[in-house]
Amino acid sequence: MSAPSCSVGGEVGGETCSALANSSLPPPCPKSPPEYPDLYGKRREAARVQMLEREIGFLEGEIKFIQGVQPASRCCKEVSDFVVANSDPLIPAQQKSQRHGRFWKWLCCGIPCLSLASFCCCCRSECSCHLKKPKCCIGSKCCGGSCSSNSCCCSSCSCFRCCCRSCPDLSCCMPTCFRSCTRPSCLNKKKSSCCRCSCKIRLSSCFRCPKLRLRCCFCNCKNLCSNPCCLAF
Amino acid sequence: MSVSELKERHAVATETVNNLRDRLRQRRLQLLDTDVAKYSVAQGRSPVKFGATDLVCCRTLLGHTGKVYSLDWTPERNRIVSASQDGRLIVWNALTSQKTHAIKLPCAWVMTCAFSPNGQTVACGGLDSVCSIFSLSSTADKDGTVPVSRILSGHRGYVSCCQYVPNEDTHLITSSGDQTCVLWDVTTGLKTSVFGGEFQSGHTADVLSVSISGSNPNWFVSGSCDTTACLWDTRAASRAVRTFHGHQGDVNTVKFFPDGYRFGTGSDDGTCRLYDLRTGHQLQVYQAHGDGGGKLPVTSIAFSASGRLLFAGYANNSTCYVWDTLLGEVVLDLGELQDSHKNRISCLGMSADGSALCTGSWDSNLKIWAFGGHRRVT
């Protein structure tokens, strides 16, 4: 009797070919990979040890150094002597006469500030200094307009804000979109911080964020104001 | 040597390092016989007293449309550069409040900016991990795009801070989230030196701030998320000259004291500290009380010209304490003054002549503060 022939998927004598094949071969016994020496790990460990031993040298040097270091009181004296010996424009060294004090005030308030190196000015928003205020509204006051405290009569802005008319306050000024975004309209008068635009630029790089122990991926720009590190920024 | 032997050596070396650090700490404590405040009180120093209109907001610089993150003065000519979340650098004439340049940045996520000593170029860096240099004499297109003159690439993390080496327009130093600081040659765009890193002695976490000594430009200090500040000598980059411990949180900001031999720090632990470069001593801790027990992170600091005043911005709405550095007391809060900022003050800078302080805020504005009265201090 000839050995039963077996084609793939065929049956011989009531048993499948695969069953016949399995019974004649030992079960698979895959070998474990050979134990290669972990050279990378060893080298890193050696480098760490070397760094620690170098640090030991540095610390021993520092301990020797500190034996001859002066106490903190000497350093405090140096600080104090330096501060007292040097003038400070924000703290006059000696009291000026009342007349001189009035001179600074006369110079600053109501009179255009001279181009002094020092900022002597006490210019406030009411001062008629030579400053040119931007035409955007500042707080509840409008520059040159006849507005009530709650309305804003901005015309075109000379700064980077686009003021919209009849806005309750500065917050409705929408920033111009300059990151490949179309100019937004002032749809939402309450929130000014976000441009409603779609970015044409898609960034797929991931940033490692400051002071965070995770990476934020900035993968697409749905909102100009979203930033990859919104938790820290 | 086998890996297990190496691990054993590692454990022994770690214990030795810890013991030595402890000995060093103990020895330093013995040398701290006083601090600046106690010394000044013993000397009979009178406190600085500000009247209601002595320090005033002189200018409000309007123009950014996002949080202001960084600012820098020119050494002369009273110009300021500021960097904002709106992705622009703006150069201001501080006296007239006029904008002279508005540079749209290739990467909007900028964290730092700096003026070159000659005032002709500005540098900035941020989450793109590069430091970009712009020439102010280049012509901008209608969008405000100015071509980048040079890109300093090589950091493997965000660029948190940059500063030009005083009197050298061709060199600047950056700090980075990759735990290193780098001295760059701006002319070639190449790194001259790297300070710290994986296998060098230095910071072990993100570096957030640098300050270069005005009296000795070979020295600079850095502050890091590893709670330490380090002193570096640019001529010897292999290791920090000295490491300053004490803070219990990220050191967000460092600034040299005007004499060049001390420096101040500001930290997430809510304190500012004054350290001595040459001895390593911690000379003073400036800790506010109230406001959550004085735990408000300090975002930025600046010293007045004499060093008598320390301005410190905190991570809450507009608080900027003015510390009397000698007596260790808060003498003023700029946030309480008229025309103060409406949000966190993120950056501070003193003008070269010490006559004005510029503050930048998350309210998108910059403000300039100057002296508006007269006072005698004894």
XYZ file of C-alpha atoms in Angstrom:
611
model
C 0.000 0.000 0.000
C 1.419 3.261 -1.005
C 1.665 6.070 1.451
C -1.307 8.273 1.350
C -0.732 11.320 -0.761
C -1.862 14.533 0.588
C -2.469 17.721 -1.181
C -3.193 20.918 0.504
C -6.550 20.874 2.126
C -7.215 17.373 1.053
C -8.427 14.454 3.170
C -6.871 11.066 3.433
C -8.569 8.330 5.335
C -10.676 10.701 7.388
C -7.781 12.832 8.622
C -6.712 16.177 7.258
C -3.306 16.604 5.760
C -2.283 19.065 8.375
C -3.109 16.652 11.204
C -0.944 13.988 9.561
C 1.901 16.444 9.102
C 1.722 17.628 12.697
C 1.863 14.163 14.179
C 5.176 13.332 12.501
C 7.152 16.458 13.502
C 8.298 17.524 16.900
C 6.515 20.612 18.318
C 8.165 23.939 17.421
C 10.697 25.032 19.948
C 11.946 28.483 19.004
C 15.388 29.305 20.318
C 15.944 32.229 22.643
C 18.029 34.912 21.025
C 21.685 34.680 21.873
C 22.816 36.832 24.816
C 24.616 39.685 23.145
C 26.522 41.953 25.488
C 24.555 45.182 26.164
C 27.391 47.415 24.996
C 25.251 50.506 24.722
C 23.950 50.134 28.267
C 27.433 49.381 29.586
C 28.925 52.404 27.910
C 26.211 54.647 29.233
C 26.736 53.272 32.713
C 30.480 53.814 32.417
C 29.853 57.381 31.264
C 27.591 58.012 34.251
C 30.199 56.663 36.637
C 32.820 58.836 35.003
C 30.605 61.889 35.419
C 30.026 61.098 39.074
C 33.717 60.614 39.707
C 34.427 63.919 38.005
C 31.752 65.535 40.169
C 33.467 64.096 43.238
C 36.650 65.808 42.137
C 34.818 69.103 41.678
C 33.134 68.862 45.073
C 36.396 68.063 46.810
C 37.903 71.108 45.141
C 34.956 73.217 46.246
C 35.338 72.037 49.853
C 39.020 73.013 49.780
C 38.098 76.363 48.245
C 35.516 77.138 50.899
C 38.042 76.720 53.693
C 39.478 80.098 52.779
C 36.247 81.879 51.898
C 35.252 84.994 53.795
C 32.052 84.939 55.831
C 28.838 86.356 54.441
C 29.069 89.495 56.562
C 31.980 90.773 54.471
C 29.934 90.287 51.304
C 26.976 92.073 52.902
C 29.241 95.003 53.690
C 30.394 95.133 50.069
C 26.790 95.170 48.889
C 25.812 97.883 51.317
C 28.850 100.024 50.510
C 28.213 99.733 46.788
C 24.562 100.696 47.067
C 25.280 103.698 49.249
C 28.137 104.888 47.065
C 26.173 104.870 43.813
C 23.451 107.259 42.806
C 20.135 105.981 41.621
C 17.881 107.975 39.259
C 14.866 106.306 40.787
C 15.942 107.399 44.276
C 17.536 110.850 44.424
C 20.593 110.880 46.607
C 19.716 114.035 48.387
C 16.696 116.124 48.918
C 16.359 118.862 46.358
C 14.874 122.202 47.246
C 11.185 122.586 46.850
C 11.894 124.932 43.969
C 13.845 122.292 42.141
C 11.126 119.775 42.791
C 8.674 122.148 41.258
C 11.011 122.498 38.272
C 10.743 118.795 37.452
C 6.999 118.862 37.845
C 6.716 121.997 35.690
C 8.874 120.324 33.101
C 6.882 117.160 33.039
C 3.284 118.021 33.479
C 1.665 120.153 30.853
C 4.896 120.909 29.061
C 6.294 118.762 26.319
C 9.063 116.620 27.705
C 12.505 117.547 26.567
C 14.547 114.850 24.995
C 16.447 114.207 28.159
C 18.226 110.982 28.687
C 16.325 110.556 31.890
C 12.695 109.866 32.135
C 11.768 112.710 34.350
C 8.229 112.724 33.176
C 5.271 112.377 35.317
C 3.190 112.484 32.206
C -0.142 110.970 32.703
C -2.907 110.572 30.208
C -3.914 114.187 30.705
C -0.471 115.608 29.998
C -0.058 117.451 26.794
C 3.250 115.906 26.135
C 4.561 115.508 22.663
C 3.437 111.920 22.788
C 1.110 110.868 20.080
C -1.494 108.594 21.433
C -2.807 105.974 19.118
C -6.279 106.591 17.953
C -7.590 103.444 19.487
C -9.596 103.806 22.588
C -7.846 103.423 25.878
C -10.106 102.018 28.512
C -13.261 104.013 28.656
C -11.799 107.165 27.244
C -11.714 107.919 23.599
C -9.026 110.046 22.188
C -10.479 113.031 20.459
C -13.963 111.596 20.256
C -17.203 112.555 21.905
C -17.932 109.191 23.360
C -19.618 108.194 26.507
C -17.722 106.081 28.927
C -19.327 102.940 27.630
C -18.988 103.377 23.957
C -16.057 103.471 21.700
C -15.898 105.693 18.707
C -12.728 104.439 17.196
C -11.902 105.284 13.697
C -9.111 103.599 11.888
C -6.324 102.641 14.188
C -2.767 103.623 13.761
C -1.671 100.629 15.727
C -2.157 96.999 15.034
C -5.622 96.770 16.366
C -8.622 97.147 14.191
C -11.274 98.838 16.146
C -14.822 98.192 15.244
C -17.417 100.819 15.718
C -20.014 100.835 18.418
C -18.028 98.457 20.527
C -18.516 98.481 24.257
C -14.843 98.794 25.031
C -11.424 98.036 23.765
C -12.054 94.355 24.021
C -13.931 94.288 20.770
C -10.921 95.345 18.824
C -10.017 92.363 16.746
C -6.444 91.670 15.927
C -5.524 91.414 12.299
C -4.832 87.925 11.175
C -1.382 87.776 9.809
C -0.723 84.085 9.799
C -2.168 83.319 6.380
C -5.584 83.958 7.713
C -8.295 85.998 6.180
C -9.319 89.166 7.869
C -11.929 88.359 10.459
C -15.109 90.155 11.034
C -16.087 91.239 14.459
C -18.711 88.606 14.962
C -18.417 88.115 18.633
C -18.252 91.326 20.530
C -17.469 89.668 23.786
C -14.362 87.834 22.873
C -11.660 89.651 21.090
C -8.802 87.341 21.553
C -9.448 84.970 18.723
C -9.516 85.512 15.041
C -12.155 83.453 13.350
C -10.139 82.249 10.504
C -8.717 79.127 9.125
C -5.013 78.731 8.850
C -3.575 77.617 5.617
C -0.421 76.567 7.316
C -0.542 73.240 9.012
C 2.277 72.477 11.337
C 2.877 68.930 12.293
C 5.958 69.333 14.426
C 5.677 68.765 18.098
C 7.038 71.265 20.555
C 8.501 70.505 23.896
C 6.823 73.039 26.073
C 8.454 75.207 28.672
C 8.110 74.015 32.240
C 5.944 71.106 31.216
C 7.005 67.520 31.255
C 5.069 66.648 28.162
C 5.073 67.543 24.558
C 2.316 69.468 22.928
C 1.692 68.770 19.332
C 0.535 71.607 17.238
C -0.934 69.718 14.385
C -3.488 71.917 12.888
C -4.664 75.412 13.354
C -8.373 75.623 13.982
C -8.065 78.765 15.923
C -5.348 81.326 15.639
C -5.292 81.706 19.357
C -4.661 78.077 20.114
C -1.074 77.538 20.913
C 0.783 74.341 21.371
C 1.684 75.064 24.936
C -1.475 76.691 26.179
C -0.936 75.385 29.697
C 2.313 77.259 30.136
C 1.672 80.119 27.773
C 34.551 45.799 33.955
C 31.152 44.160 33.996
C 27.879 46.050 34.109
C 27.198 44.878 37.647
C 30.572 46.174 38.798
C 29.844 49.454 37.096
C 26.502 49.690 38.827
C 28.176 49.074 42.147
C 30.701 51.820 41.438
C 27.832 54.069 40.419
C 26.082 53.487 43.752
C 29.258 54.167 45.726
C 30.025 57.290 43.732
C 26.465 58.573 44.206
C 26.749 58.151 47.957
C 30.109 59.929 47.966
C 28.692 62.817 45.959
C 25.741 63.154 48.339
C 28.040 63.122 51.381
C 30.320 65.726 49.887
C 27.363 67.947 48.980
C 26.102 67.654 52.520
C 29.506 68.607 53.926
C 29.633 71.567 51.560
C 26.160 72.659 52.626
C 27.073 72.442 56.309
C 30.260 74.426 55.797
C 28.380 77.122 53.901
C 25.822 77.390 56.675
C 28.606 78.037 59.151
C 29.842 80.933 57.022
C 26.402 82.547 56.804
C 26.884 84.705 59.907
C 24.386 87.317 58.713
C 22.398 88.445 55.717
C 22.104 91.791 53.971
C 18.961 92.827 55.860
C 20.335 92.085 59.319
C 23.594 93.792 58.441
C 21.810 96.890 57.126
C 19.555 97.130 60.172
C 22.624 96.923 62.384
C 24.157 99.733 60.321
C 21.087 101.871 60.923
C 19.991 102.148 57.312
C 16.732 103.995 56.799
C 14.144 102.404 54.568
C 13.252 103.710 51.153
C 9.853 105.349 51.245
C 7.848 106.038 48.121
C 5.102 108.617 47.990
C 1.985 108.085 45.947
C 3.352 109.852 42.890
C 7.045 109.149 43.210
C 7.145 106.308 40.727
C 4.728 106.766 37.889
C 3.773 105.156 34.636
C 5.240 107.479 32.084
C 4.388 105.710 28.873
C 2.119 102.915 27.788
C 3.307 101.229 24.631
C 0.292 99.965 22.739
C 0.514 97.769 19.722
C 0.925 94.120 20.531
C -2.165 92.009 20.228
C -1.003 89.178 22.408
C 0.829 88.547 25.638
C 4.194 90.225 25.855
C 6.826 87.691 26.817
C 10.111 89.495 26.624
C 11.679 92.910 26.227
C 15.119 94.421 26.008
C 16.523 97.941 25.959
C 19.284 99.185 23.705
C 22.425 100.119 25.597
C 21.872 103.624 24.262
C 19.285 105.633 22.383
C 16.324 104.535 24.493
C 14.809 101.976 22.197
C 13.070 98.830 23.305
C 12.388 95.577 21.482
C 9.528 93.423 22.659
C 8.344 89.946 21.734
C 4.789 88.809 21.948
C 2.493 85.875 21.530
C 1.108 87.691 18.491
C 4.208 86.496 16.697
C 5.828 89.888 16.263
C 8.828 91.758 17.472
C 8.169 95.450 17.868
C 10.919 98.023 18.221
C 9.818 101.123 20.092
C 11.212 104.563 20.610
C 10.778 104.656 24.360
C 10.674 108.433 24.581
C 8.009 108.988 21.953
C 6.221 105.616 22.144
C 6.464 105.353 18.375
C 7.031 101.986 16.756
C 10.015 101.958 14.485
C 9.788 98.309 13.418
C 7.227 95.542 13.599
C 8.735 92.268 12.525
C 6.541 89.310 11.750
C 8.300 86.192 12.946
C 8.552 82.917 11.038
C 7.541 81.142 14.227
C 4.945 82.868 16.352
C 5.903 81.071 19.520
C 8.585 83.419 20.622
C 9.864 83.472 24.184
C 12.783 85.881 24.205
C 14.297 88.819 22.395
C 17.427 90.898 22.676
C 19.036 93.975 21.168
C 22.592 93.880 19.898
C 24.975 96.309 21.601
C 25.077 98.573 18.538
C 21.289 98.555 18.319
C 21.292 97.478 14.687
C 20.098 93.901 15.050
C 17.649 92.036 17.211
C 17.627 88.393 18.153
C 14.739 86.221 19.223
C 14.051 82.614 20.034
C 11.276 80.344 21.179
C 9.593 77.014 20.654
C 11.171 76.559 17.230
C 14.469 75.847 19.045
C 16.412 78.365 17.001
C 17.619 81.870 17.600
C 16.792 84.178 14.693
C 18.685 87.365 13.960
C 17.080 90.291 12.143
C 18.803 93.382 10.834
C 16.828 96.539 11.519
C 18.172 98.112 8.374
C 16.495 95.470 6.198
C 13.347 96.501 4.385
C 10.113 94.899 5.460
C 7.352 93.967 3.052
C 3.788 95.145 3.553
C 3.085 92.317 5.984
C 5.968 93.354 8.157
C 8.090 90.400 7.113
C 11.769 91.138 7.483
C 14.181 88.565 6.108
C 16.069 86.642 8.716
C 19.742 87.585 8.636
C 20.949 84.515 10.428
C 19.464 81.463 12.085
C 21.355 79.971 14.986
C 20.254 76.367 15.025
C 21.530 73.537 17.118
C 19.534 73.543 20.307
C 17.450 70.454 20.839
C 14.825 72.246 22.860
C 13.094 75.597 23.027
C 15.175 78.741 23.337
C 14.085 80.348 26.585
C 16.396 83.334 26.777
C 19.007 85.107 24.693
C 21.379 87.943 25.377
C 24.177 89.530 23.359
C 27.590 89.618 24.997
C 28.116 93.241 26.095
C 30.076 95.271 23.548
C 30.191 92.324 21.148
C 27.705 92.399 18.319
C 28.975 89.078 17.018
C 28.376 86.891 20.052
C 25.330 86.009 22.007
C 24.353 83.446 24.597
C 21.160 81.426 24.596
C 19.576 79.187 27.198
C 17.410 76.262 26.268
C 14.990 73.590 27.317
C 17.653 71.084 26.265
C 19.461 71.875 29.547
C 22.307 73.750 27.909
C 23.464 77.263 27.261
C 25.309 78.063 24.067
C 27.679 80.846 23.083
C 27.159 81.610 19.390
C 29.215 83.340 16.768
C 26.531 85.308 14.965
C 28.754 85.937 11.952
C 29.134 82.262 11.126
C 25.993 80.989 12.842
C 28.040 78.335 14.618
C 28.312 77.377 18.234
C 31.456 78.596 19.919
C 30.845 76.769 23.199
C 28.193 74.596 24.794
C 27.667 74.850 28.530
C 26.226 71.776 30.166
C 24.521 68.898 28.464
C 24.206 65.204 28.910
C 27.776 64.363 29.725
C 29.004 67.652 31.028
C 28.663 69.097 34.460
C 25.829 71.599 34.430
C 22.107 71.910 34.699
C 19.979 68.812 34.887
C 16.748 70.367 33.663
C 15.506 73.108 31.351
C 17.496 76.329 31.520
C 15.142 79.275 31.637
C 17.249 82.396 31.886
C 20.735 83.824 31.408
C 22.377 87.052 32.449
C 25.831 88.189 31.361
C 28.019 90.283 33.629
C 28.441 93.851 32.455
C 31.780 94.223 34.227
C 33.226 90.879 33.120
C 31.581 89.609 29.926
C 33.344 86.262 30.292
C 30.967 85.453 33.135
C 27.341 84.655 32.903
C 24.792 83.060 35.176
C 21.940 80.773 34.255
C 18.773 79.716 36.067
C 17.103 76.368 35.619
C 14.159 74.139 36.415
C 16.594 72.043 38.458
C 16.208 74.763 41.156
C 19.789 75.950 40.842
C 21.634 78.815 39.282
C 25.066 78.314 37.762
C 27.978 80.605 37.126
C 29.832 79.950 33.878
C 33.093 81.202 32.459
C 32.905 81.318 28.669
C 36.595 80.432 28.490
C 36.023 77.115 30.263
C 32.828 75.497 29.113
C 33.450 72.024 30.470
C 31.772 72.685 33.784
C 30.025 75.374 35.753
C 32.352 77.465 37.892
C 29.892 77.357 40.746
C 26.387 76.085 41.404
C 24.086 78.037 43.674
C 21.543 76.119 45.692
C 18.745 77.330 47.916
C 15.672 77.707 45.783
C 12.972 75.101 46.070
C 11.416 75.605 42.694
C 12.300 76.447 39.117
C 14.604 79.424 38.829
C 12.752 81.451 36.223
C 14.932 84.508 36.038
C 18.456 85.623 36.859
C 19.944 89.119 36.693
C 23.338 90.495 37.623
C 23.559 92.984 40.454
C 24.975 96.312 39.227
C 28.384 95.741 40.827
C 28.939 92.626 38.741
C 29.891 90.444 41.721
C 26.432 89.473 42.877
C 23.320 88.342 41.093
C 19.637 88.005 41.843
C 17.257 85.174 41.070
C 13.493 84.723 40.949
C 11.808 81.390 41.369
C 8.619 79.366 41.355
C 9.078 79.030 45.122
C 7.957 82.641 45.435
C 11.295 84.057 46.532
C 13.984 86.214 45.056
C 17.501 85.651 46.299
C 20.784 87.485 46.180
C 23.928 85.415 45.737
C 27.604 86.277 45.858
C 29.510 85.052 42.815
C 32.926 84.641 44.298
C 32.028 82.981 47.578
C 28.786 81.266 46.580
C 26.996 82.672 49.627
C 23.270 83.252 49.587
C 23.210 86.805 50.934
C 19.490 87.499 51.140
C 16.090 85.960 50.589
C 13.253 88.228 49.520
C 9.999 86.529 50.351
C 6.665 88.251 50.261
C 4.095 87.461 52.879
C 0.404 87.012 52.159
C -0.763 86.161 48.652
C -0.804 82.473 49.387
C 2.032 82.554 51.847
C 4.487 84.159 49.480
C 4.401 81.273 47.051
C 3.540 83.220 43.942
C 6.097 82.357 41.274
C 8.464 85.147 40.383
C 8.492 85.664 36.644
C 11.102 88.383 36.155
C 13.426 90.696 38.065
C 15.477 93.825 37.514
C 17.799 95.882 39.706
C 17.891 99.649 39.830
C 21.138 101.384 38.941
C 22.515 101.417 42.472
C 21.110 98.032 43.347
C 19.032 99.530 46.133
C 15.790 98.511 44.463
C 14.842 95.076 43.181
C 11.805 94.966 40.929
C 10.087 91.589 40.834
C 7.132 90.566 38.712
C 4.917 87.772 40.000
C 2.609 85.281 38.340
C -0.649 86.909 39.230
C -2.512 89.955 38.038
C -0.072 92.820 37.729
C 1.831 92.407 41.000
C 5.301 93.886 40.757
C 6.939 94.359 44.096
C 9.701 96.869 44.571
C 12.066 95.503 47.200
C 14.487 97.522 49.268
C 17.410 95.176 48.733
C 19.279 96.343 51.817
C 16.438 95.987 54.299
C 14.627 93.138 52.586
C 11.244 94.852 52.579
C 8.643 95.566 49.953
C 8.407 99.339 49.545
C 5.968 99.538 46.661
C 3.741 97.472 44.404
C 3.599 98.808 40.865
C 0.398 96.848 40.424
C -1.312 99.136 42.927
C -0.353 102.330 41.123
C -2.451 104.260 38.684
C -2.226 103.054 35.100
C -0.794 99.738 36.161
C -1.005 96.618 34.064
C -4.182 94.576 33.973
C -2.533 91.186 33.876
C 0.632 89.349 34.850
C 3.923 91.155 34.369
C 6.040 88.728 32.384
C 9.209 90.720 31.788
C 11.115 93.654 33.216
C 14.023 95.693 31.988
C 15.914 98.687 33.322
C 17.163 101.309 30.897
C 20.918 101.630 30.503
C 21.093 104.818 32.568
C 18.778 103.461 35.247
C 16.243 106.236 34.830
C 13.358 104.107 33.651
C 11.944 100.645 34.102
C 9.990 98.955 31.324
C 7.478 96.256 32.159
C 5.824 93.892 29.700
C 2.616 92.120 30.503
C 0.143 89.493 29.439
C -2.263 92.397 28.912
C -0.302 92.956 25.663
C 1.083 96.296 26.737
C 4.429 97.607 27.815
C 4.731 100.386 30.344
C 7.586 102.640 31.254
C 7.963 103.763 34.838
C 10.094 106.632 36.004
C 10.654 108.837 38.983
C 8.150 111.641 39.290
C 8.999 113.348 42.614
C 11.860 114.018 44.957
C 13.012 112.191 47.987
C 15.906 111.926 50.346
C 17.341 108.648 51.427
C 19.809 108.444 54.293
